[in-house]
PDB file of C-alpha atoms in Angstrom:
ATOM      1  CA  UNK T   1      52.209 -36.236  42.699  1.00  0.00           C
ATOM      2  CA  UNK T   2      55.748 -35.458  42.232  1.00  0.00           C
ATOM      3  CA  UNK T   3      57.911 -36.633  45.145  1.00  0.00           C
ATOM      4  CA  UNK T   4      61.148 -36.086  43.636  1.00  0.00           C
ATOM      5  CA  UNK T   5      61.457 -32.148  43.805  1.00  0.00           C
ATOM      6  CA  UNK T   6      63.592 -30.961  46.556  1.00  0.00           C
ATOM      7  CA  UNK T   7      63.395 -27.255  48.118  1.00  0.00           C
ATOM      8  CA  UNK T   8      65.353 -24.852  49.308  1.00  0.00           C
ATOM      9  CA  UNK T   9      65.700 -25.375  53.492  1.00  0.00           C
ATOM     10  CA  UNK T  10      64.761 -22.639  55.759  1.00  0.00           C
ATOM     11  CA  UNK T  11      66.159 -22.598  58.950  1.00  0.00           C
ATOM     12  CA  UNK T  12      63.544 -23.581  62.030  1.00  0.00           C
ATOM     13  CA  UNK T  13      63.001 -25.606  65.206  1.00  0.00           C
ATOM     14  CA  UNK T  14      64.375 -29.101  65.509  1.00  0.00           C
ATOM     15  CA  UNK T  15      61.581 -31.679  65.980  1.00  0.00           C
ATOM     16  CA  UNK T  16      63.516 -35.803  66.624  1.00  0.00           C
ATOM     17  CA  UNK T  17      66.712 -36.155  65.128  1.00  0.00           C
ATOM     18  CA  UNK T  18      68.059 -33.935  62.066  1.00  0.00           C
ATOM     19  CA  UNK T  19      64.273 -32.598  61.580  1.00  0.00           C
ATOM     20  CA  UNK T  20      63.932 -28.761  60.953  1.00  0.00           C
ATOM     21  CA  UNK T  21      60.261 -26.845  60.996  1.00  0.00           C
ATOM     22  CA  UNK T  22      59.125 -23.539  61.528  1.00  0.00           C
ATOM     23  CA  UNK T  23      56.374 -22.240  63.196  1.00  0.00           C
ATOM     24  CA  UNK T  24      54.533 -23.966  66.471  1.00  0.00           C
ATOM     25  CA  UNK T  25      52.373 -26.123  67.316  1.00  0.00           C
ATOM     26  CA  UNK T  26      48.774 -26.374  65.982  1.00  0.00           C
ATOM     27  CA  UNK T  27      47.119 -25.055  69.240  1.00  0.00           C
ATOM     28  CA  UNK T  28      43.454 -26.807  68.359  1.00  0.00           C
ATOM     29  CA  UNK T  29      45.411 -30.347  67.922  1.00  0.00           C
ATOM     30  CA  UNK T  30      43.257 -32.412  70.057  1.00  0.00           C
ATOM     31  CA  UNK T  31      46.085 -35.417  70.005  1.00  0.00           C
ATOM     32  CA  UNK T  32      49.171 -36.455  70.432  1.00  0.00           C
ATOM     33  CA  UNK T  33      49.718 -36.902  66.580  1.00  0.00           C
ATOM     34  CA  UNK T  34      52.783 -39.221  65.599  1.00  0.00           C
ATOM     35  CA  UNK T  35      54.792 -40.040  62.372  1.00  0.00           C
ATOM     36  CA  UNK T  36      52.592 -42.732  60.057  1.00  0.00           C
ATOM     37  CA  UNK T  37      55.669 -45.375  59.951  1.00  0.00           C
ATOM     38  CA  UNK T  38      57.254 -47.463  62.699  1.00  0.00           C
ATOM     39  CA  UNK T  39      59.075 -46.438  65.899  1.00  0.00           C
ATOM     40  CA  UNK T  40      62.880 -44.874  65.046  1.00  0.00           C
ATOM     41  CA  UNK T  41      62.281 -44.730  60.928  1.00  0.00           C
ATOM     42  CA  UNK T  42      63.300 -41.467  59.098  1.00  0.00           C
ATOM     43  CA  UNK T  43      61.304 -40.354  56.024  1.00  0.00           C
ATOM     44  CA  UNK T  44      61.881 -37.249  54.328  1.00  0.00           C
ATOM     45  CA  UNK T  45      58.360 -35.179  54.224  1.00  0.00           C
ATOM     46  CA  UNK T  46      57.889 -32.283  51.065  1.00  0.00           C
ATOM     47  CA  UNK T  47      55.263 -29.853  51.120  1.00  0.00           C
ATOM     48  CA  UNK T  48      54.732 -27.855  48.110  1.00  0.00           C
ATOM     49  CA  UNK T  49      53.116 -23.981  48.260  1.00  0.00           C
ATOM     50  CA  UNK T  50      50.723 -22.013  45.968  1.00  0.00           C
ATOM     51  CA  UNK T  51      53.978 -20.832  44.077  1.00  0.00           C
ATOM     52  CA  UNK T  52      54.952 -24.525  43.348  1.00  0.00           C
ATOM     53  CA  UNK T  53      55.421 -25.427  39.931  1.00  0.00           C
ATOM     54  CA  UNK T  54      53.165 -28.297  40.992  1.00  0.00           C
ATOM     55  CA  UNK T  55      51.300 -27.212  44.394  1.00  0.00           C
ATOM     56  CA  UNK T  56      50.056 -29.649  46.743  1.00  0.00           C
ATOM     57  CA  UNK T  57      46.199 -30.649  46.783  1.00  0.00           C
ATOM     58  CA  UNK T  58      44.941 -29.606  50.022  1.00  0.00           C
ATOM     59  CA  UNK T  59      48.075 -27.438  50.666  1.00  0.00           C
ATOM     60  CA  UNK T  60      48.395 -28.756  54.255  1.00  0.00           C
ATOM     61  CA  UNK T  61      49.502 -32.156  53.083  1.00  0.00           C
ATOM     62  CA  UNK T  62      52.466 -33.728  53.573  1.00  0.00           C
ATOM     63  CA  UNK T  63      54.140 -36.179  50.978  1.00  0.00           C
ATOM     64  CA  UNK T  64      56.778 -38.685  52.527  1.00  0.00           C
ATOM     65  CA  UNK T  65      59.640 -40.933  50.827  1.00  0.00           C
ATOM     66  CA  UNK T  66      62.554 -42.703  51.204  1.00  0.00           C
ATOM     67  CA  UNK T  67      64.421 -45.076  48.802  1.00  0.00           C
ATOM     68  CA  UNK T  68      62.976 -48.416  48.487  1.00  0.00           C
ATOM     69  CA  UNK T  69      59.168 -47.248  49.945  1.00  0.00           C
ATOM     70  CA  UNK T  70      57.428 -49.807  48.086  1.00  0.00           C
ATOM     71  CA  UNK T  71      55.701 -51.770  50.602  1.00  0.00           C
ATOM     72  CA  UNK T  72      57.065 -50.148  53.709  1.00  0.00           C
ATOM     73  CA  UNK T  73      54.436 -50.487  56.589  1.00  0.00           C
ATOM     74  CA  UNK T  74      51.953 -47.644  57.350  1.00  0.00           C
ATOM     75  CA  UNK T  75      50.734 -46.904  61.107  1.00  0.00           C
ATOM     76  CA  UNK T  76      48.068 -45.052  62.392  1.00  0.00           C
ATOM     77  CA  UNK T  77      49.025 -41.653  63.403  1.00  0.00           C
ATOM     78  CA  UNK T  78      46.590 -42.178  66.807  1.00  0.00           C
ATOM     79  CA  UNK T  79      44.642 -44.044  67.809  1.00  0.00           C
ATOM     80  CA  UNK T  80      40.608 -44.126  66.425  1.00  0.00           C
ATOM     81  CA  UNK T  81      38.652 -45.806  64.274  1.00  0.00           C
ATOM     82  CA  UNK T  82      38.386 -46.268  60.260  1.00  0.00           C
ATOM     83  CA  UNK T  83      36.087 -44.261  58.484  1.00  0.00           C
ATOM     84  CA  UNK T  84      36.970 -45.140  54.857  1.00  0.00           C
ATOM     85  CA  UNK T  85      38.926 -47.712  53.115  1.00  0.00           C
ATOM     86  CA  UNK T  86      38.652 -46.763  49.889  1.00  0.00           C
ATOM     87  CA  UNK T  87      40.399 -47.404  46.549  1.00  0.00           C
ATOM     88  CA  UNK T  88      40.211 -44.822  43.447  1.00  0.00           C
ATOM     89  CA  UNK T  89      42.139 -47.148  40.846  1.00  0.00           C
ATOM     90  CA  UNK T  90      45.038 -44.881  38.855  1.00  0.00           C
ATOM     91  CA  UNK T  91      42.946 -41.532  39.678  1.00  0.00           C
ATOM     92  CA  UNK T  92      43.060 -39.470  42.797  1.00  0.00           C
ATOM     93  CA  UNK T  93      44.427 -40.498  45.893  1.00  0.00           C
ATOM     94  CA  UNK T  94      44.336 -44.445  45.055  1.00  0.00           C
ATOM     95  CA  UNK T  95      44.028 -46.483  47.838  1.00  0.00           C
ATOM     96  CA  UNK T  96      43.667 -44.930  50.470  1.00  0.00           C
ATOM     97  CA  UNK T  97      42.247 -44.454  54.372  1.00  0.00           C
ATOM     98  CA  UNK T  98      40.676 -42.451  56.732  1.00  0.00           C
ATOM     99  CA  UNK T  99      40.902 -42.881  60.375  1.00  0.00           C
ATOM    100  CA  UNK T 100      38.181 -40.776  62.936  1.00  0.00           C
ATOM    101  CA  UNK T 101      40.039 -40.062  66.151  1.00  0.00           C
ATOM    102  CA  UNK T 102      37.084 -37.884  68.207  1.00  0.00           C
ATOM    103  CA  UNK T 103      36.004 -34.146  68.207  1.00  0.00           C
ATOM    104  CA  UNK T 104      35.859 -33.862  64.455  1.00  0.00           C
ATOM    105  CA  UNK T 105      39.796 -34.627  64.016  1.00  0.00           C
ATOM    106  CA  UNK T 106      40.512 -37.067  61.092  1.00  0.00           C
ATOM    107  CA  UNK T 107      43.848 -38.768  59.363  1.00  0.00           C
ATOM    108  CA  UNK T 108      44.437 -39.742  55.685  1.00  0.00           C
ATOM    109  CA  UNK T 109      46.772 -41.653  54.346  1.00  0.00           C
ATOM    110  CA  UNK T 110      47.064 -42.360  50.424  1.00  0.00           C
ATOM    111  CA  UNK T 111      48.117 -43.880  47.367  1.00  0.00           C
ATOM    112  CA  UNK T 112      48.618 -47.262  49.710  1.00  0.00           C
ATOM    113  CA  UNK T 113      49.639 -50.456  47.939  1.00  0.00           C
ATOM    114  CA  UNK T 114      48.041 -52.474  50.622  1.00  0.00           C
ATOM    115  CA  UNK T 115      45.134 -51.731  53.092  1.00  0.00           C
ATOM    116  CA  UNK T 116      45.043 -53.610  56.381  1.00  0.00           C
ATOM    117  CA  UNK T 117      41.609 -52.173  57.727  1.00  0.00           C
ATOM    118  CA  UNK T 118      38.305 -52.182  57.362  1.00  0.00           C
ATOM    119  CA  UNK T 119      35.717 -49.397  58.261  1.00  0.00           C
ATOM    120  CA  UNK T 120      34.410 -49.542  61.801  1.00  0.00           C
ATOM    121  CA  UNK T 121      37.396 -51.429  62.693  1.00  0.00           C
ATOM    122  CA  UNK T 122      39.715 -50.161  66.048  1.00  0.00           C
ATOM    123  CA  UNK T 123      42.812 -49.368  65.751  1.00  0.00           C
ATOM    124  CA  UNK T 124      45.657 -48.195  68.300  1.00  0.00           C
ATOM    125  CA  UNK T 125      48.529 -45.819  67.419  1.00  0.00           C
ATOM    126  CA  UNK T 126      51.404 -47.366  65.734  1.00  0.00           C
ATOM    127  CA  UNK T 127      49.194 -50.480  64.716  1.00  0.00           C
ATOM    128  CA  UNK T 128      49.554 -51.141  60.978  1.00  0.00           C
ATOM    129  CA  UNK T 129      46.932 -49.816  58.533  1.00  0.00           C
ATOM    130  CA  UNK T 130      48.426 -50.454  55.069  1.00  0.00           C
ATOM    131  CA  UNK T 131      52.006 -50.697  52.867  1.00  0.00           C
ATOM    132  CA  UNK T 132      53.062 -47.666  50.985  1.00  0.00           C
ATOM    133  CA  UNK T 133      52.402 -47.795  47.256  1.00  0.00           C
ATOM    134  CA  UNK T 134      52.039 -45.890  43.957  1.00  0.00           C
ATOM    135  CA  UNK T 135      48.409 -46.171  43.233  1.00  0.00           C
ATOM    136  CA  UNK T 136      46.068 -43.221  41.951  1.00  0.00           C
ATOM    137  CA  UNK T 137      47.648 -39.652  40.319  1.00  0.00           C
ATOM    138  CA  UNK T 138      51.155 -40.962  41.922  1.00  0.00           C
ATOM    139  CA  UNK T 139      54.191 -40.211  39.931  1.00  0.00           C
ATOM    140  CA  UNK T 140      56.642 -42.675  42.316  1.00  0.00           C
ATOM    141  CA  UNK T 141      55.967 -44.911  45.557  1.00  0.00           C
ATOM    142  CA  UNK T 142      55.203 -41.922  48.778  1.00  0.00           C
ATOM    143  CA  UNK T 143      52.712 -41.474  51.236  1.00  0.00           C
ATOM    144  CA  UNK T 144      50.425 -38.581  51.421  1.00  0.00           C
ATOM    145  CA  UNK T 145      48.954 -37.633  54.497  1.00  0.00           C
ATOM    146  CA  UNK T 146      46.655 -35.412  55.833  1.00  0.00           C
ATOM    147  CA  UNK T 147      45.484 -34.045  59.346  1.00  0.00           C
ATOM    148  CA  UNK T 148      41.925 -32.500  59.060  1.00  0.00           C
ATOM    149  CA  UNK T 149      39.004 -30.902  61.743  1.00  0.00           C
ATOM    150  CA  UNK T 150      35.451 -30.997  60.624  1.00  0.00           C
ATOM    151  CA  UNK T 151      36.783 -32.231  56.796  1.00  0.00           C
ATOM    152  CA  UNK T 152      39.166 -28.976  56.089  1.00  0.00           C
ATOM    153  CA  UNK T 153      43.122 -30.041  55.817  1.00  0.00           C
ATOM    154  CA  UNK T 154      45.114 -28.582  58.707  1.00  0.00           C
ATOM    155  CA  UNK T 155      48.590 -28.239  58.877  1.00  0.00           C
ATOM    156  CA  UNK T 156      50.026 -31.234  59.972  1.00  0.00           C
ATOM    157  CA  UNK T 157      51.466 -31.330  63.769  1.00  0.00           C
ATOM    158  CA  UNK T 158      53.914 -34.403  64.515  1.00  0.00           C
ATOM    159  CA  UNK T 159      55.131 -35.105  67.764  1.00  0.00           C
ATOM    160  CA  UNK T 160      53.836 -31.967  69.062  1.00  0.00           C
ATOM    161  CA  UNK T 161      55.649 -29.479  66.086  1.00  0.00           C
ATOM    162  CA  UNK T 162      54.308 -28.368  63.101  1.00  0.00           C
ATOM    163  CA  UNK T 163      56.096 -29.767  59.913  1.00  0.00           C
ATOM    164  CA  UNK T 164      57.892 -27.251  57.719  1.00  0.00           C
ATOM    165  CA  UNK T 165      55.898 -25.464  55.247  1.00  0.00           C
ATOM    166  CA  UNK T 166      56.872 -25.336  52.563  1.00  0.00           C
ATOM    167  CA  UNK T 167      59.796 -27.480  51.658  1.00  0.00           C
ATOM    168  CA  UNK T 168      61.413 -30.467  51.967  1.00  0.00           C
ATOM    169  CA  UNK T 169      62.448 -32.194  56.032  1.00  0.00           C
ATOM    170  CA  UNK T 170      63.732 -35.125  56.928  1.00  0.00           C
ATOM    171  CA  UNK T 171      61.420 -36.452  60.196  1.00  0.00           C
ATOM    172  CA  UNK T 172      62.375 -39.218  62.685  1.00  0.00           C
ATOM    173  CA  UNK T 173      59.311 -40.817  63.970  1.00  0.00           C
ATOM    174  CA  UNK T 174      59.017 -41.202  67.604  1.00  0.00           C
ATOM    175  CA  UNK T 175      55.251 -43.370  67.102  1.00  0.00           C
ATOM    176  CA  UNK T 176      56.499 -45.784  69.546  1.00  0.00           C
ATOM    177  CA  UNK T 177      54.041 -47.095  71.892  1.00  0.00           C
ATOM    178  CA  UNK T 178      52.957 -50.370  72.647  1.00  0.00           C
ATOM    179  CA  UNK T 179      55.593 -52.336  73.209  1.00  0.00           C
ATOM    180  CA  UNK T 180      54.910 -55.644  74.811  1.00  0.00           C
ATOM    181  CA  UNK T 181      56.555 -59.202  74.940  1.00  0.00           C
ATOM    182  CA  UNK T 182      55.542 -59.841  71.023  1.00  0.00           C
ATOM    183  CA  UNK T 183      56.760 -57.987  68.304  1.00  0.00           C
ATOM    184  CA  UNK T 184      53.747 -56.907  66.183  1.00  0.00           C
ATOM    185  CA  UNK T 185      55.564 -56.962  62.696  1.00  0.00           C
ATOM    186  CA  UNK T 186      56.343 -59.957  60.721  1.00  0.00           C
ATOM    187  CA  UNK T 187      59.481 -60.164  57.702  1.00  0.00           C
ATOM    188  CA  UNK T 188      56.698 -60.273  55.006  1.00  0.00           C
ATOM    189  CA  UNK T 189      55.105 -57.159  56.598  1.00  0.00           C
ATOM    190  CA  UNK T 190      58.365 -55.402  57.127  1.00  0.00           C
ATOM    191  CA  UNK T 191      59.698 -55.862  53.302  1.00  0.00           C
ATOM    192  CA  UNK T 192      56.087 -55.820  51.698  1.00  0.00           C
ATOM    193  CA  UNK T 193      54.149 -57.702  49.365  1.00  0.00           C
ATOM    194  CA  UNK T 194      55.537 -60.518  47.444  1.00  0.00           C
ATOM    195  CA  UNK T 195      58.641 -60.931  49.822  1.00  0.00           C
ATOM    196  CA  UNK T 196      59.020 -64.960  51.489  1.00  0.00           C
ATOM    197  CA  UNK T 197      61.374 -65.631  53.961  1.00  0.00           C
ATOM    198  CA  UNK T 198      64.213 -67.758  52.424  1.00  0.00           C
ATOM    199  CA  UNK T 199      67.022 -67.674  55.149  1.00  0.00           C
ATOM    200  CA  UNK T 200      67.370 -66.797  58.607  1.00  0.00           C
ATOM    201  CA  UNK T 201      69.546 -66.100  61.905  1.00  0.00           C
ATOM    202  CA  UNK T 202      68.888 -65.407  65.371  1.00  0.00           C
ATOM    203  CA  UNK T 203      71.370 -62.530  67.149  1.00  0.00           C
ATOM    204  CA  UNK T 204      71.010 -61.883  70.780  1.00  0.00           C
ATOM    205  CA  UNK T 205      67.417 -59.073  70.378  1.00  0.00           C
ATOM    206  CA  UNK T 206      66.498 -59.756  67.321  1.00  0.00           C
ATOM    207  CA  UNK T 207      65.673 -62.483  64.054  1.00  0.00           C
ATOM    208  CA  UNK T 208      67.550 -61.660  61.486  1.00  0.00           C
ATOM    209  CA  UNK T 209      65.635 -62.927  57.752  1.00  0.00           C
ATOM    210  CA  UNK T 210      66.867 -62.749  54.397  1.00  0.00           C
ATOM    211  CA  UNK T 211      63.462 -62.643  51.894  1.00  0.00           C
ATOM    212  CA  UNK T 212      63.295 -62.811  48.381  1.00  0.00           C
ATOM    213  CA  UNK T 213      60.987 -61.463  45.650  1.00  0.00           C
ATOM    214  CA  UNK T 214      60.283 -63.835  42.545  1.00  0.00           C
ATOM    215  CA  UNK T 215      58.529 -61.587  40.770  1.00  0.00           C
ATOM    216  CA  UNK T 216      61.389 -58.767  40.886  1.00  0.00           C
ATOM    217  CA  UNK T 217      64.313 -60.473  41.520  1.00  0.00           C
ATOM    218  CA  UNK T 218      65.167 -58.341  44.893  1.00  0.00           C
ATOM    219  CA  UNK T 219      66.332 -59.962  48.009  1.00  0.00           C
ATOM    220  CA  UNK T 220      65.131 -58.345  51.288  1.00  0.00           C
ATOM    221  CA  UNK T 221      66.760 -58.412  54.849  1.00  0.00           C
ATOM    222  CA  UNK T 222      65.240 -57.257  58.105  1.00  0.00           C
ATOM    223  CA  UNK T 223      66.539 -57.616  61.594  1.00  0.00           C
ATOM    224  CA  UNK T 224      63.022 -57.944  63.683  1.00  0.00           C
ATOM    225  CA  UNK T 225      63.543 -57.095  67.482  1.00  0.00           C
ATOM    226  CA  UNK T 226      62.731 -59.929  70.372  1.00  0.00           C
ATOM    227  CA  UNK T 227      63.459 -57.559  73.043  1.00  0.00           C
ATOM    228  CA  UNK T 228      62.857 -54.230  73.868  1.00  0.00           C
ATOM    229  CA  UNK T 229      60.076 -54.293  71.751  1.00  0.00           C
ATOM    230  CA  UNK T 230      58.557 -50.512  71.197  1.00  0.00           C
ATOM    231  CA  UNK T 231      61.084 -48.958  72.532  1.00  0.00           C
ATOM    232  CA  UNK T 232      63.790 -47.359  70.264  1.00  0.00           C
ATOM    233  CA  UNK T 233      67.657 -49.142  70.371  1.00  0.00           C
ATOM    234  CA  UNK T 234      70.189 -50.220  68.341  1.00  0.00           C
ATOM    235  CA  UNK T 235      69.875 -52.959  65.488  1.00  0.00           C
ATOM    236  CA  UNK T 236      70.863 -53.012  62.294  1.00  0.00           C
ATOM    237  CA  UNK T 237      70.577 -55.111  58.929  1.00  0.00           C
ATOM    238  CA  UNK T 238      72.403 -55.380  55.692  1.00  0.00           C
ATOM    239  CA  UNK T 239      72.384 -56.546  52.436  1.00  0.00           C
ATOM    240  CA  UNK T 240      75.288 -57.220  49.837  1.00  0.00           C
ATOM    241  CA  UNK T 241      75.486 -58.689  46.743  1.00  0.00           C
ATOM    242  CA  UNK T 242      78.344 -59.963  45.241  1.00  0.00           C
ATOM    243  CA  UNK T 243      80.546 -57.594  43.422  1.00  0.00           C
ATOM    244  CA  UNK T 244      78.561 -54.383  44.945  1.00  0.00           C
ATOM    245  CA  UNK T 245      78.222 -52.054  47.842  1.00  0.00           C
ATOM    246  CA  UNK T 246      77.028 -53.402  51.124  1.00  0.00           C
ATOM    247  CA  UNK T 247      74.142 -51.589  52.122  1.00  0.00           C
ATOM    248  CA  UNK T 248      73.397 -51.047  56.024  1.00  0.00           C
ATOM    249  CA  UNK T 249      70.391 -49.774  57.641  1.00  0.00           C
ATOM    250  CA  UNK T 250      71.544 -49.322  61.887  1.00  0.00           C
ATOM    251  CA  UNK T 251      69.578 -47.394  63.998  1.00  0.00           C
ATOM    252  CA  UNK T 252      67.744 -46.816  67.548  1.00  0.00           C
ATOM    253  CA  UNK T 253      64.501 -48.600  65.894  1.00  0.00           C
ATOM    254  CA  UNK T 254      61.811 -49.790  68.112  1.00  0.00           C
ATOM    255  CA  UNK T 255      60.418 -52.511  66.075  1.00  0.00           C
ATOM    256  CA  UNK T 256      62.961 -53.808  63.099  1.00  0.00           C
ATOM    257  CA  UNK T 257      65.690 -52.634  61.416  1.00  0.00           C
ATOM    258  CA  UNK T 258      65.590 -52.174  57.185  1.00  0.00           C
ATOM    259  CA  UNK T 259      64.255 -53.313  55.183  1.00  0.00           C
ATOM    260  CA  UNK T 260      66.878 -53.536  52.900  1.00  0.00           C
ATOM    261  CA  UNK T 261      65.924 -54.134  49.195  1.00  0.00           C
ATOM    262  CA  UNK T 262      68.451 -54.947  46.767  1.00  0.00           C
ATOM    263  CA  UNK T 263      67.913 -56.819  42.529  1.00  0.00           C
ATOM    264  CA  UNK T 264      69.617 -59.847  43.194  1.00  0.00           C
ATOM    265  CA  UNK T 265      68.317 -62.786  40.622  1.00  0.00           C
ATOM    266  CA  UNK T 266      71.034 -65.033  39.383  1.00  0.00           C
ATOM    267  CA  UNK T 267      73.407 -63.457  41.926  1.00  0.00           C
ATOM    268  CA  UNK T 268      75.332 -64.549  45.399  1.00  0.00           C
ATOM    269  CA  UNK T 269      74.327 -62.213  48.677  1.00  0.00           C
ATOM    270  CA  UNK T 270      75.563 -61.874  51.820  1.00  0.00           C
ATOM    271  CA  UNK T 271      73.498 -60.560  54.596  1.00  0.00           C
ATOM    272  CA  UNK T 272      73.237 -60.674  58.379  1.00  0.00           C
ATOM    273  CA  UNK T 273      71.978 -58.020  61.284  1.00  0.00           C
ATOM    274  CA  UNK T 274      73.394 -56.943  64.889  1.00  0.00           C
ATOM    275  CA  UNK T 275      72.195 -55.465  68.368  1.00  0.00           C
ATOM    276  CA  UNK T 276      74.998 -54.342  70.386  1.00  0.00           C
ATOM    277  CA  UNK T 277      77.413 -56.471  70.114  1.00  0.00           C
ATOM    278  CA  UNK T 278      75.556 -59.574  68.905  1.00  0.00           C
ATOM    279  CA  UNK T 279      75.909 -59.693  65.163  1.00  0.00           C
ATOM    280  CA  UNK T 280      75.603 -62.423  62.618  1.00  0.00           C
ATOM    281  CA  UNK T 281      76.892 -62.138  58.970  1.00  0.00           C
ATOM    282  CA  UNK T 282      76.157 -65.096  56.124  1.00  0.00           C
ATOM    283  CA  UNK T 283      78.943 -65.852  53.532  1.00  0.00           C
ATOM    284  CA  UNK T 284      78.133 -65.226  49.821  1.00  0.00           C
ATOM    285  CA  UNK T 285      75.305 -67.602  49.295  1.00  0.00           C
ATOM    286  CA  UNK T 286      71.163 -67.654  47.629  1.00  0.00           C
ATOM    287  CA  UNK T 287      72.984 -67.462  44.400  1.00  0.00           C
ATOM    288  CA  UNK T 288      70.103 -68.698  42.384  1.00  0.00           C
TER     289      UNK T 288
END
């Protein structure tokens, strides 16, 4: 599926921060339906029409990216349990889940890299499922998701709005419950697979850890919250190697800040985090 087309905007409704939709609500949504990432991330979502050079397949779905996707952690939209881990190799939807959350309402989410869940298994809202990937008919690392009653694709309701059909958004997800004295998330889970913590800092709210990738040659940083865990505030993380742009991912995030992904084999990086006014920044260093 192609991710990469982007759509004339029509004006709508703001849903978070800088989202536009049109339309209302899905009256027959039985739940309070969240975003499928982390508390505070923003992920642009495309849905492509009948008139579509390439329509969508159901219609009602939703693709969502962002640069550097590969691995980022999916969540369950609400809470339920999993119907069907399944993986369809390079056709179809890949690997890919269904979760059953009552009264015939059901979730997909597809062309995962990584599935967390098994079938029959609980799971909460906002607790991982999977990693974002490129597997099955997938023409770039996305997430395609799907809201269905009784097995026929609905249009999909987040945060009590229906997204924009059809077109391209940008959506801030406000799937922040839980919360809790333990951050839930890990620095492998947060950058994806492959990624081992090499470095690391603590700033007052938050670990700061600097990953690396052997088998890409990508450093990863990720600032993962100690305190006010679930609950959206600042932090921040960034990335630079030597002799290019820093690269800064700050935002009211309830989990973790980043990850931020950059090729770094052979090179120097510098790299550090902040909440509030606790920050830490490295020197140039890792420069294997």
């Amino acid at each position: 599926m192609n991710v990469k087309r982007v759509l004339s905007a029509v004006a709508g409704l703001a849903i978070g921060l800088g989202v536009l939709v049109v339309g209302g609500p899905q009256a027959s949504a039985a739940t309070n339906w969240q975003m499928p990432f982390p508390c505070g991330q923003t992920w642009t979502g495309q849905t492509r029409g009948p008139n579509d050079t390439h329509p969508h397949n159901p219609l009602e779905a939703i693709d969502f990216s962002r640069a550097d996707a590969q691995g980022d952690v999916v969540v369950a939209s609400a809470a339920g349990k999993v119907k069907r881990v399944e993986n369809r190799g390079n056709e179809s939807y890949g690997r890919w889940i269904e979760i059953d959350h009552g009264s015939g309402w059901t979730t997909r989410y597809a062309h995962l890299s990584v599935q967390s869940v098994s079938v029959g298994q609980s799971v909460s809202q906002g607790q991982k499922i999977g990693n974002v990937g490129n597997t099955g008919n997938s023409s770039g690392p996305h997430l395609h998701f799907e809201q269905l009653k009784d097995g026929d694709p609905k249009r999909v309701v987040l945060n009590g709005s229906q997204v924009h059909y059809y077109g391209s958004r940008s959506y801030k997800s406000n799937n922040c419950g839980g919360g809790g004295s333990t951050n839930p998330y890990t620095p492998e889970e947060a950058c994806g697979d492959g990624y081992k913590v090499i470095d690391g800092a603590n700033v007052v709210g938050a670990r700061v850890s600097l990953l690396y990738n052997a088998s890409n040659g990508y450093n990863c940083v990720v600032a993962i919250k100690t305190t006010k865990i679930g609950t959206a505030s600042d932090v921040g993380a960034f990335l630079e190697v030597q002799g290019s742009a820093r690269t800064t991912d700050r935002d009211e995030y309830g989990y973790y800040a980043g990850p931020v992904k950059k090729k770094a084999a052979g090179k120097c990086v510098k790299w550090g985090g902040v909440v509030g006014s606790s920050s830490y920044t490295s020197g140039f260093e890792h420069c294997d």
